[in-house]
Coordinates of N, CA and C in Angstrom, one line a residue:
K188 N 0.8 -1.2 -0.1 CA -0.1 0.3 0.2 C 0.6 1.5 -0.2
E189 N 1.4 0.9 0.5 CA 2.7 1.7 0.8 C 3.8 2.7 -0.3
Q190 N 3.7 1.5 -1.5 CA 4.3 1.8 -2.2 C 3.5 2.7 -3.9
Q191 N 1.8 2.4 -3.5 CA 0.9 2.9 -3.9 C 0.5 4.0 -3.6
V192 N 0.3 4.5 -2.6 CA 0.4 6.1 -2.1 C 1.8 7.1 -3.1
E193 N 2.8 5.6 -3.4 CA 4.1 7.1 -3.3 C 4.1 6.7 -5.6
V194 N 3.3 5.9 -5.5 CA 3.0 5.9 -7.2 C 2.1 7.3 -7.0
A195 N 1.2 6.9 -6.8 CA 0.2 8.7 -6.6 C 1.4 10.0 -6.1
R196 N 1.8 10.0 -5.4 CA 2.1 10.8 -5.2 C 2.9 11.7 -6.4
V197 N 3.8 10.2 -7.1 CA 4.9 10.7 -8.6 C 3.7 11.1 -9.5
A198 N 3.0 10.1 -9.7 CA 2.6 11.1 -10.6 C 1.5 12.1 -10.8
E199 N 1.3 12.1 -9.7 CA 0.0 13.6 -9.7 C 1.5 15.0 -9.7
S200 N 2.7 14.4 -9.1 CA 3.8 15.2 -9.0 C 4.2 15.9 -10.7
L201 N 4.5 15.0 -11.2 CA 5.2 15.2 -12.5 C 3.5 15.2 -13.7
Q202 N 2.9 14.6 -13.1 CA 1.6 15.8 -14.0 C 1.1 16.6 -13.7
S203 N 1.6 16.9 -13.2 CA 1.5 18.9 -13.4 C 3.2 19.5 -13.4
A204 N 4.0 19.3 -13.0 CA 4.9 19.5 -13.8 C 5.6 19.2 -15.1
L205 N 4.4 18.3 -16.2 CA 4.6 17.8 -17.6 C 3.5 19.2 -17.6
A206 N 2.3 19.5 -17.6 CA 1.4 20.3 -17.9 C 1.7 21.9 -17.8
K207 N 2.9 22.1 -17.0 CA 3.4 23.5 -16.3 C 4.8 24.2 -18.0
D208 N 5.5 22.3 -17.5 CA 6.6 22.8 -18.4 C 6.9 22.2 -18.9
G209 N 6.1 20.9 -19.1 CA 6.6 19.6 -20.1 C 6.8 20.0 -21.7
K210 N 6.3 21.1 -22.0 CA 6.2 21.1 -24.0 C 7.3 22.0 -24.1
A211 N 7.1 23.2 -23.3 CA 8.7 24.0 -24.0 C 9.7 23.4 -23.6
L212 N 9.4 22.3 -22.4 CA 12.0 22.0 -21.4 C 12.2 21.1 -23.1
L213 N 10.8 20.2 -23.4 CA 11.1 18.4 -23.4 C 10.6 19.1 -25.1
S214 N 11.6 17.5 -25.6 CA 11.3 17.0 -27.2 C 9.6 17.1 -27.2
E215 N 8.7 16.5 -28.4 CA 8.0 16.2 -28.0 C 8.8 14.2 -27.6
E216 N 9.1 13.5 -28.4 CA 9.9 12.4 -28.0 C 10.2 12.0 -25.9
E217 N 10.8 12.5 -25.7 CA 11.0 12.8 -24.5 C 10.2 12.9 -23.0
Y218 N 8.9 14.2 -24.3 CA 7.7 13.9 -23.1 C 7.1 12.8 -23.3
A219 N 6.6 11.6 -24.9 CA 5.7 10.8 -24.4 C 7.2 9.6 -23.8
A220 N 8.0 9.7 -23.6 CA 9.0 8.5 -23.2 C 8.7 8.3 -21.4
I221 N 8.3 9.7 -21.0 CA 8.2 10.2 -19.7 C 6.6 10.3 -20.4
E222 N 5.6 10.9 -20.0 CA 4.2 9.7 -20.0 C 4.0 8.1 -19.8
Q223 N 5.3 7.5 -21.5 CA 4.7 5.8 -20.7 C 5.2 5.6 -19.6
A224 N 6.7 6.2 -19.5 CA 6.4 5.8 -18.0 C 5.6 6.0 -16.7
M225 N 5.6 6.9 -17.1 CA 4.4 7.2 -15.5 C 3.4 6.5 -16.4
N226 N 2.6 6.1 -17.6 CA 1.6 5.0 -17.4 C 1.4 4.1 -16.8
N227 N 2.5 3.4 -17.6 CA 3.2 2.4 -16.7 C 2.9 1.5 -16.0
M228 N 3.2 3.1 -14.6 CA 3.5 3.1 -13.5 C 2.6 2.4 -12.7
L229 N 1.3 3.7 -13.1 CA 0.1 3.2 -13.2 C -0.2 2.7 -13.3
E230 N -0.1 2.2 -14.3 CA -1.1 0.7 -14.5 C -0.1 -0.9 -13.1
I231 N 0.8 -0.9 -13.5 CA 1.9 -1.6 -12.6 C 1.3 -1.7 -11.4
A232 N 0.9 0.2 -10.6 CA 0.5 -0.1 -9.6 C -0.7 -0.9 -8.4
K233 N -1.9 -1.0 -9.8 CA -2.4 -1.1 -9.1 C -3.1 -3.3 -8.8
A234 N -1.8 -3.8 -9.7 CA -1.4 -4.9 -8.5 C -1.9 -4.4 -7.5
E235 N -0.4 -6.2 -7.0 CA 0.0 -5.8 -4.9 C 1.0 -6.3 -4.9
D236 N 2.2 -6.3 -5.9 CA 3.2 -7.0 -5.9 C 4.4 -5.8 -5.4
I237 N 5.2 -5.7 -4.1 CA 5.8 -4.5 -4.4 C 6.9 -4.8 -4.9
E238 N 8.2 -4.8 -5.7 CA 9.1 -5.0 -6.5 C 8.8 -4.5 -6.9
P239 N 7.7 -4.8 -8.3 CA 7.6 -4.3 -9.7 C 6.8 -2.5 -9.3
I240 N 6.4 -2.3 -8.6 CA 5.4 -1.3 -8.4 C 6.8 -0.2 -8.5
K241 N 8.4 -0.2 -7.0 CA 9.3 -0.2 -6.8 C 10.3 0.2 -7.8
A242 N 10.1 -0.9 -8.9 CA 11.0 -0.2 -10.1 C 10.2 0.5 -10.9
A243 N 9.3 0.3 -11.5 CA 8.8 1.4 -11.8 C 8.5 3.0 -11.6
I244 N 9.0 3.2 -10.1 CA 9.2 4.2 -9.5 C 10.5 4.8 -10.4
E245 N 11.4 4.2 -10.5 CA 12.6 4.2 -10.8 C 12.6 4.8 -11.6
K246 N 12.2 3.4 -12.4 CA 12.4 4.0 -14.0 C 12.0 5.7 -14.5
V247 N 11.1 5.9 -13.6 CA 10.1 7.5 -13.6 C 11.3 7.9 -13.6
D248 N 11.4 7.9 -12.1 CA 12.3 8.7 -11.7 C 13.6 9.1 -12.9
S249 N 14.5 8.4 -13.3 CA 15.3 8.2 -13.8 C 15.4 8.8 -14.9
I250 N 13.9 8.0 -15.8 CA 13.9 8.5 -16.9 C 13.6 10.6 -16.7
S251 N 12.4 10.6 -15.5 CA 12.6 12.3 -16.2 C 13.5 13.0 -15.4
Q252 N 14.8 12.3 -14.6 CA 15.2 13.3 -13.8 C 15.7 13.9 -14.4
A253 N 15.9 14.6 -16.0 CA 16.6 15.4 -16.9 C 15.7 16.8 -17.7
F254 N 14.2 16.7 -17.1 CA 13.8 16.9 -17.0 C 13.3 18.6 -15.7
A255 N 13.5 17.3 -14.5 CA 13.3 18.4 -13.7 C 14.6 19.2 -13.3
A256 N 16.2 18.5 -14.3 CA 16.7 19.6 -13.6 C 16.7 20.9 -14.5
R257 N 16.3 20.4 -15.9 CA 16.2 21.7 -16.6 C 14.8 22.7 -15.8
R258 N 13.9 22.0 -15.5 CA 12.8 22.9 -14.4 C 13.4 23.8 -13.6
M259 N 14.8 22.8 -13.0 CA 15.0 24.2 -11.8 C 15.9 24.9 -12.8
D260 N 16.7 24.5 -12.9 CA 17.6 25.5 -14.0 C 16.5 27.0 -14.7
K261 N 15.4 26.5 -15.3 CA 14.5 28.0 -15.3 C 14.1 28.4 -14.6
S262 N 13.6 27.9 -12.8 CA 13.7 28.3 -11.6 C 15.0 29.0 -11.1
I263 N 15.5 28.9 -11.4 CA 17.1 29.6 -10.9 C 17.0 30.0 -12.1
N264 N 16.9 30.4 -12.6 CA 17.1 31.8 -14.3 C 15.9 32.5 -13.9
Q265 N 15.6 31.9 -13.8 CA 13.7 33.6 -13.4 C 14.4 34.0 -12.4
A266 N 14.5 34.1 -11.2 CA 15.1 34.7 -10.1 C 16.1 35.1 -10.8
L267 N 17.0 34.9 -11.1 CA 18.3 35.7 -11.3 C 18.3 36.8 -11.6
S268 N 17.1 36.2 -13.1 CA 17.2 37.3 -14.3 C 16.6 39.3 -13.7
G269 N 17.8 39.6 -14.2 CA 17.9 41.3 -13.7 C 18.2 41.6 -11.9
Q270 N 18.7 40.4 -12.0 CA 19.3 41.5 -10.4 C 21.4 41.4 -10.9
S271 N 21.6 41.4 -10.0 CA 23.7 42.4 -10.9 C 23.6 40.9 -10.3
V272 N 25.3 41.0 -11.0 CA 26.4 40.3 -9.3 C 26.8 41.0 -8.2
S273 N 26.7 42.0 -8.1 CA 27.3 42.9 -6.8 C 25.3 42.2 -5.6
E274 N 24.6 42.2 -6.7 CA 23.4 41.7 -5.7 C 22.6 41.4 -5.2
L275 N 24.1 39.1 -6.0 CA 24.0 38.0 -5.3 C 25.1 38.4 -3.8

């Protein structure tokens, strides 16, 4: 049950991120790969077997790491835009 709750948390977070920044920060192929991994994870989570669920969560995490890094870079750039070095 704990793994299924984690699946729901990961899926909700990733869906929100994709809706906000997916089209801007990902190629069509990257977007599709993340969506496919997430959908696969959600399907696997319907079962009770913990190990495949853990593996699916890890796959989604791995496949979406570059997207997460790009989102972080975007946030940092937005936060720093318009500030001079002396202000930092």
